[in-house]
Short mmCIF file of C-alpha atoms in Angstrom, two decimals:
data_model
loop_
_atom_site.label_atom_id
_atom_site.label_comp_id
_atom_site.label_asym_id
_atom_site.label_seq_id
_atom_site.Cartn_x
_atom_site.Cartn_y
_atom_site.Cartn_z
CA MET A 164 61.68 117.19 -143.68
CA LEU A 165 61.37 116.56 -147.40
CA ASP A 166 62.89 113.20 -148.36
CA PHE A 167 66.31 113.72 -150.00
CA ARG A 168 65.22 111.52 -152.91
CA ILE A 169 62.60 114.13 -153.79
CA PHE A 170 65.41 116.64 -154.37
CA THR A 171 67.11 114.13 -156.65
CA PHE A 172 63.88 113.68 -158.60
CA LEU A 173 63.42 117.45 -158.99
CA GLU A 174 66.97 117.85 -160.24
CA VAL A 175 66.42 115.12 -162.83
CA CYS A 176 63.24 116.96 -163.90
CA LYS A 177 65.30 120.12 -164.33
CA GLN A 178 68.12 118.47 -166.26
CA MET A 179 66.13 115.69 -167.95
CA ASN A 180 69.34 113.68 -167.78
CA PHE A 181 70.47 111.35 -164.98
CA THR A 182 74.18 112.00 -165.52
CA LYS A 183 73.81 115.80 -165.51
CA ALA A 184 71.62 115.59 -162.41
CA ALA A 185 74.26 113.47 -160.67
CA LYS A 186 76.93 116.09 -161.42
CA LYS A 187 74.74 118.89 -160.09
CA LEU A 188 73.99 116.94 -156.92
CA ASN A 189 77.59 115.74 -156.56
CA ILE A 190 76.54 112.10 -156.34
CA THR A 191 77.00 109.15 -158.68
CA GLN A 192 74.69 108.36 -161.57
CA PRO A 193 73.81 104.94 -160.07
CA ALA A 194 72.77 106.75 -156.87
CA VAL A 195 70.41 108.94 -158.89
CA SER A 196 68.91 105.87 -160.54
CA GLN A 197 68.51 104.22 -157.13
CA HIS A 198 66.69 107.26 -155.74
CA ILE A 199 64.29 107.33 -158.68
CA ARG A 200 63.60 103.57 -158.41
CA TRP A 201 62.88 103.97 -154.68
CA LEU A 202 60.34 106.71 -155.36
CA GLU A 203 58.69 104.69 -158.11
CA LYS A 204 58.38 101.69 -155.80
CA GLU A 205 57.21 103.77 -152.86
CA TYR A 206 54.43 105.47 -154.85
CA GLY A 207 53.70 102.61 -157.25
CA ILE A 208 54.22 104.70 -160.37
CA LYS A 209 56.64 105.12 -163.27
CA LEU A 210 58.14 108.61 -163.21
CA PHE A 211 60.16 108.73 -166.45
CA GLU A 212 60.19 107.09 -169.83
CA MET A 213 62.54 107.17 -172.79
CA GLU A 214 61.35 108.42 -176.17
CA GLY A 215 64.22 107.44 -178.41
CA LYS A 216 67.20 108.99 -176.64
CA LYS A 217 65.13 111.66 -174.91
CA LEU A 218 64.03 111.35 -171.28
CA SER A 219 60.54 112.60 -170.49
CA LEU A 220 58.10 112.56 -167.60
CA THR A 221 55.14 110.21 -167.60
CA GLU A 222 51.71 111.65 -166.84
CA GLU A 223 52.06 110.36 -163.25
CA GLY A 224 55.59 111.76 -163.13
CA ASP A 225 54.39 115.23 -164.13
CA LEU A 226 51.73 115.12 -161.40
CA PHE A 227 54.38 114.01 -158.91
CA ARG A 228 56.73 116.81 -160.04
CA ASN A 229 54.04 119.43 -159.54
CA ALA A 230 53.28 118.16 -156.04
CA ALA A 231 56.98 117.81 -155.15
CA MET A 232 57.66 121.43 -156.12
CA THR A 233 54.86 122.57 -153.82
CA PHE A 234 56.24 120.34 -151.02
CA GLN A 235 59.66 121.93 -151.52
CA HIS A 236 58.22 125.45 -151.47
CA ASP A 237 56.12 124.75 -148.37
CA GLU A 238 59.09 123.33 -146.49
CA MET A 239 61.15 126.44 -147.17
CA TYR A 240 58.22 128.68 -146.20
CA LEU A 241 57.80 126.67 -142.98
CA LYS A 242 61.47 127.18 -142.12
CA HIS A 243 61.03 130.92 -142.63
CA LYS A 244 57.94 130.93 -140.42
CA ILE A 245 59.78 129.09 -137.62
CA GLN A 246 62.64 131.60 -137.75
CA GLU A 247 60.13 134.45 -137.64
CA ILE A 248 58.63 133.05 -134.44
CA LYS A 249 62.08 132.78 -132.88
CA LYS A 250 63.00 136.35 -133.83
CA GLY A 251 59.57 137.83 -133.19
CA LYS A 252 59.64 139.41 -136.63
CA ARG A 253 57.73 138.53 -139.82
CA ARG A 254 59.10 138.84 -143.36
CA ILE A 255 57.40 138.15 -146.69
CA TYR A 256 59.23 137.66 -149.98
CA PHE A 257 57.42 138.20 -153.25
CA GLY A 258 57.99 139.26 -156.81
CA ALA A 259 56.27 141.44 -159.38
CA THR A 260 56.75 142.04 -163.06
CA LEU A 261 58.01 145.46 -164.13
CA THR A 262 54.68 147.03 -165.10
CA ILE A 263 52.99 145.83 -161.92
CA GLY A 264 55.93 146.78 -159.71
CA ASP A 265 56.32 150.27 -161.15
CA PHE A 266 52.74 151.31 -161.88
CA ILE A 267 50.20 149.06 -160.15
CA LEU A 268 51.63 147.88 -156.83
CA PRO A 269 53.34 150.87 -155.10
CA ARG A 270 50.27 152.36 -153.43
CA ALA A 271 48.96 149.00 -152.20
CA ALA A 272 52.43 147.99 -150.97
CA ALA A 273 52.78 151.26 -149.09
CA GLU A 274 49.42 150.76 -147.39
CA PHE A 275 50.30 147.15 -146.54
CA ILE A 276 53.57 148.22 -144.90
CA LYS A 277 51.78 150.91 -142.87
CA MET A 278 49.09 148.45 -141.74
CA HIS A 279 51.62 145.74 -140.80
CA PRO A 280 54.43 147.48 -138.89
CA ASP A 281 55.68 144.13 -137.57
CA THR A 282 56.28 142.80 -141.11
CA GLU A 283 59.31 143.33 -143.32
CA VAL A 284 58.69 143.17 -147.07
CA SER A 285 61.15 142.08 -149.77
CA ILE A 286 59.97 142.75 -153.34
CA ARG A 287 61.83 141.49 -156.42
CA ILE A 288 61.17 142.89 -159.88
CA ALA A 289 61.71 140.47 -162.77
CA ASN A 290 59.95 139.05 -165.80
CA THR A 291 57.23 136.42 -165.47
CA GLU A 292 59.45 133.47 -166.37
CA ASP A 293 62.09 134.41 -163.78
CA LEU A 294 59.51 135.02 -161.06
CA LEU A 295 57.81 131.67 -161.62
CA ASN A 296 61.20 129.98 -161.43
CA GLN A 297 61.96 131.79 -158.15
CA LEU A 298 58.54 130.74 -156.85
CA ASP A 299 59.18 127.11 -157.82
CA GLN A 300 62.55 127.16 -156.05
CA GLY A 301 61.05 128.61 -152.87
CA GLU A 302 62.96 131.89 -153.18
CA ILE A 303 59.74 133.94 -153.00
CA ASP A 304 56.39 133.22 -151.35
CA PHE A 305 54.14 134.42 -154.19
CA ALA A 306 54.32 136.55 -157.33
CA MET A 307 52.26 139.11 -159.20
CA VAL A 308 52.64 138.55 -162.93
CA GLU A 309 51.32 139.83 -166.23
CA GLY A 310 52.60 136.99 -168.41
CA TYR A 311 51.13 133.56 -169.07
CA PHE A 312 51.62 130.63 -166.68
CA GLU A 313 50.58 126.98 -166.37
CA LYS A 314 47.36 127.19 -164.37
CA LYS A 315 47.56 123.52 -163.39
CA GLU A 316 50.75 124.27 -161.43
CA TYR A 317 49.62 127.37 -159.53
CA ASP A 318 46.77 128.66 -157.47
CA TYR A 319 45.92 132.24 -158.37
CA ARG A 320 43.60 135.20 -158.03
CA ILE A 321 43.03 137.92 -160.62
CA TYR A 322 44.42 141.13 -159.16
CA SER A 323 43.25 143.50 -161.91
CA ARG A 324 42.28 143.61 -165.58
CA GLU A 325 44.23 146.06 -167.67
CA SER A 326 43.80 147.47 -171.17
CA TYR A 327 46.73 146.85 -173.50
CA ILE A 328 47.04 149.65 -176.06
CA ALA A 329 49.14 151.13 -178.86
CA VAL A 330 50.63 154.60 -178.30
CA CYS A 331 52.70 157.15 -180.15
CA GLY A 332 54.21 160.53 -179.33
CA ARG A 333 51.99 163.60 -179.24
CA ASP A 334 53.37 165.00 -182.51
CA TYR A 335 54.12 161.70 -184.26
CA CYS A 336 53.24 161.92 -187.95
CA PHE A 337 51.64 159.09 -189.89
CA GLN A 338 51.19 159.15 -193.64
CA LYS A 339 47.65 158.06 -192.84
CA GLU A 340 46.07 157.92 -189.40
CA PRO A 341 46.07 154.20 -188.45
CA GLU A 342 42.70 152.51 -188.12
CA VAL A 343 43.71 148.85 -187.76
CA LEU A 344 46.78 147.04 -186.48
CA GLU A 345 48.26 146.36 -189.94
CA ASP A 346 48.37 150.12 -190.57
CA LEU A 347 51.20 150.30 -188.02
CA LEU A 348 53.50 147.79 -189.72
CA SER A 349 55.22 150.57 -191.68
CA GLU A 350 56.29 152.26 -188.42
CA PRO A 351 59.33 151.59 -186.20
CA LEU A 352 58.34 149.52 -183.17
CA ILE A 353 59.89 149.90 -179.71
CA THR A 354 59.40 146.90 -177.42
CA ARG A 355 60.48 145.30 -174.18
CA GLU A 356 62.98 142.45 -174.31
CA ALA A 357 61.95 138.88 -175.11
CA GLY A 358 60.64 137.11 -172.00
CA SER A 359 58.93 140.14 -170.52
CA GLY A 360 55.18 139.96 -169.87
CA THR A 361 54.52 143.10 -171.92
CA ARG A 362 56.38 141.63 -174.89
CA GLU A 363 54.68 138.24 -174.53
CA ILE A 364 51.19 139.75 -174.61
CA MET A 365 52.07 141.61 -177.77
CA GLU A 366 53.55 138.55 -179.47
CA LYS A 367 50.43 136.50 -178.70
CA SER A 368 48.16 139.32 -179.91
CA LEU A 369 50.10 139.53 -183.16
CA ASP A 370 50.17 135.76 -183.56
CA GLY A 371 46.36 135.69 -183.44
CA ARG A 372 46.41 137.94 -186.49
CA ASN A 373 49.09 135.94 -188.32
CA LEU A 374 51.64 138.68 -187.67
CA LYS A 375 54.94 138.89 -185.82
CA ILE A 376 57.24 141.59 -184.47
CA GLY A 377 59.55 141.16 -187.46
CA ASP A 378 56.74 142.41 -189.72
CA PHE A 379 57.22 145.97 -188.45
CA LYS A 380 59.53 148.32 -190.36
CA LYS A 381 62.12 148.31 -187.53
CA ASN A 382 62.21 146.84 -184.06
CA HIS A 383 64.06 148.61 -181.24
CA GLU A 384 64.29 146.94 -177.80
CA ALA A 385 64.74 148.34 -174.30
CA SER A 386 64.32 146.65 -170.92
CA SER A 387 63.13 149.89 -169.30
CA LEU A 388 59.54 151.02 -169.73
CA HIS A 389 60.57 154.56 -168.82
CA MET A 390 63.10 154.58 -171.67
CA ILE A 391 60.55 153.15 -174.10
CA LYS A 392 58.08 155.89 -173.22
CA LYS A 393 60.78 158.55 -173.61
CA LEU A 394 61.78 157.21 -177.02
CA VAL A 395 58.16 157.10 -178.17
CA ALA A 396 57.57 160.63 -176.85
CA GLU A 397 60.59 161.78 -178.88
CA GLY A 398 59.04 160.37 -182.06
CA CYS A 399 61.35 157.35 -182.46
CA GLY A 400 58.47 154.96 -183.11
CA ILE A 401 55.32 153.46 -181.62
CA THR A 402 54.87 150.94 -178.82
CA PHE A 403 52.32 148.69 -177.16
CA LEU A 404 51.94 148.73 -173.39
CA TYR A 405 49.41 148.62 -170.58
CA GLU A 406 47.35 151.79 -170.32
CA ALA A 407 48.12 151.95 -166.59
CA ALA A 408 51.84 152.18 -167.40
CA ALA A 409 51.28 155.26 -169.58
CA GLY A 410 48.54 156.89 -167.52
CA GLU A 411 50.54 159.98 -166.54
CA GLU A 412 51.91 160.59 -170.03
CA LEU A 413 48.47 160.14 -171.59
CA ARG A 414 46.90 162.57 -169.12
CA ASP A 415 49.65 165.12 -169.77
CA GLY A 416 49.36 164.75 -173.53
CA ILE A 417 52.95 163.53 -173.93
CA LEU A 418 51.76 160.26 -175.44
CA ARG A 419 48.69 159.59 -177.56
CA LYS A 420 46.56 156.45 -177.54
CA LEU A 421 45.97 154.99 -180.99
CA GLU A 422 42.33 153.97 -181.39
CA LEU A 423 42.55 150.78 -183.43
CA LYS A 424 39.31 149.12 -184.50
CA ASP A 425 40.73 145.59 -184.30
CA PHE A 426 42.83 145.79 -181.14
CA PRO A 427 40.58 145.67 -178.04
CA VAL A 428 43.04 143.75 -175.84
CA VAL A 429 42.47 143.34 -172.10
CA HIS A 430 44.75 141.18 -169.96
CA ASP A 431 44.76 139.98 -166.36
CA PHE A 432 47.40 140.86 -163.79
CA THR A 433 47.52 137.80 -161.54
CA PHE A 434 48.57 136.96 -157.99
CA VAL A 435 50.01 133.41 -158.01
CA TRP A 436 51.41 130.86 -155.56
CA ARG A 437 52.25 127.15 -155.71
CA ASN A 438 49.27 124.88 -156.33
CA HIS A 439 47.71 123.17 -153.27
CA SER A 440 50.08 124.81 -150.80
CA ILE A 441 49.20 124.19 -147.14
CA PHE A 442 49.86 127.89 -146.64
CA SER A 443 47.31 129.03 -149.23
CA GLN A 444 45.29 130.92 -146.63
CA ASP A 445 48.36 132.98 -145.69
CA TYR A 446 48.76 134.03 -149.30
CA LEU A 447 45.05 134.76 -149.69
CA ASN A 448 45.16 137.00 -146.60
CA ILE A 449 48.03 138.98 -148.14
CA PHE A 450 46.22 139.15 -151.48
CA ASN A 451 43.09 140.51 -149.81
CA SER A 452 45.09 143.07 -147.87
CA LEU A 453 46.88 144.34 -150.98
CA HIS A 454 43.80 144.16 -153.16
CA LYS A 455 41.54 146.30 -151.01
CA ASN A 456 44.16 149.08 -150.80
CA ASP A 457 44.86 149.35 -154.52
CA GLU A 458 43.13 152.03 -156.57
CA TYR A 459 43.78 150.07 -159.80
CA THR A 460 42.15 146.77 -158.84
CA ILE A 461 38.96 145.42 -160.36
#
């Protein structure tokens, strides 16, 4: 069982305030301080330091936090495994970002379910940030994400490499056919919401060219990729997305890929789990099973 003082430490890391952590844990602030001092003495390190009035982790504290989050995740996974043995039934919990869940994963997931009739599967669709948070809290076993993540905190395998492209509707009219990214700034842009992997890739691609979303003529947002594609097909603007997410519309001629000379963007879709987990081999076995059954993988 994970020492209760570890949970106190993790809550302080989340709140970065002893008093707020105490309220969340329903204990006193002196008790929080006592728990932190015990951990520091036990491990011979200093976990936190004050920079003015701001609490921050030390280098050793950050290492300890990373390990503690994996301990927490592994303990919850172990509890699930024990219950599975008792019930004679296995269940895996994982998450995927919207593009992966809607356009990359379905075939592989279907094959996995057919090949493992004794296993129940629970799949959550959310943005990268939310999935990583769920992974850290032990709510899911692993995640498949398209956004960026701290590689020092997670073990991972590249699931596929996908082209990220600009598209417009079949009959969309430009004053001049765009050749480079800046030629599109005079057009309305339709994007996913802030925090989504698709949006994050675009923002980073623009940033590398000293541009931002606000530089486009207009910016419409929608959390649904299907709606974005419909709006673009109806001539409401242009968008950037993964080619795999628009494969059907491109094949049917509903959408048109814009061939930009300065926008050859390829990004990894990644299978991630907590760093140094004692159950890493379990996750790798699932990764291999999904990977070999997916027509989109590298």
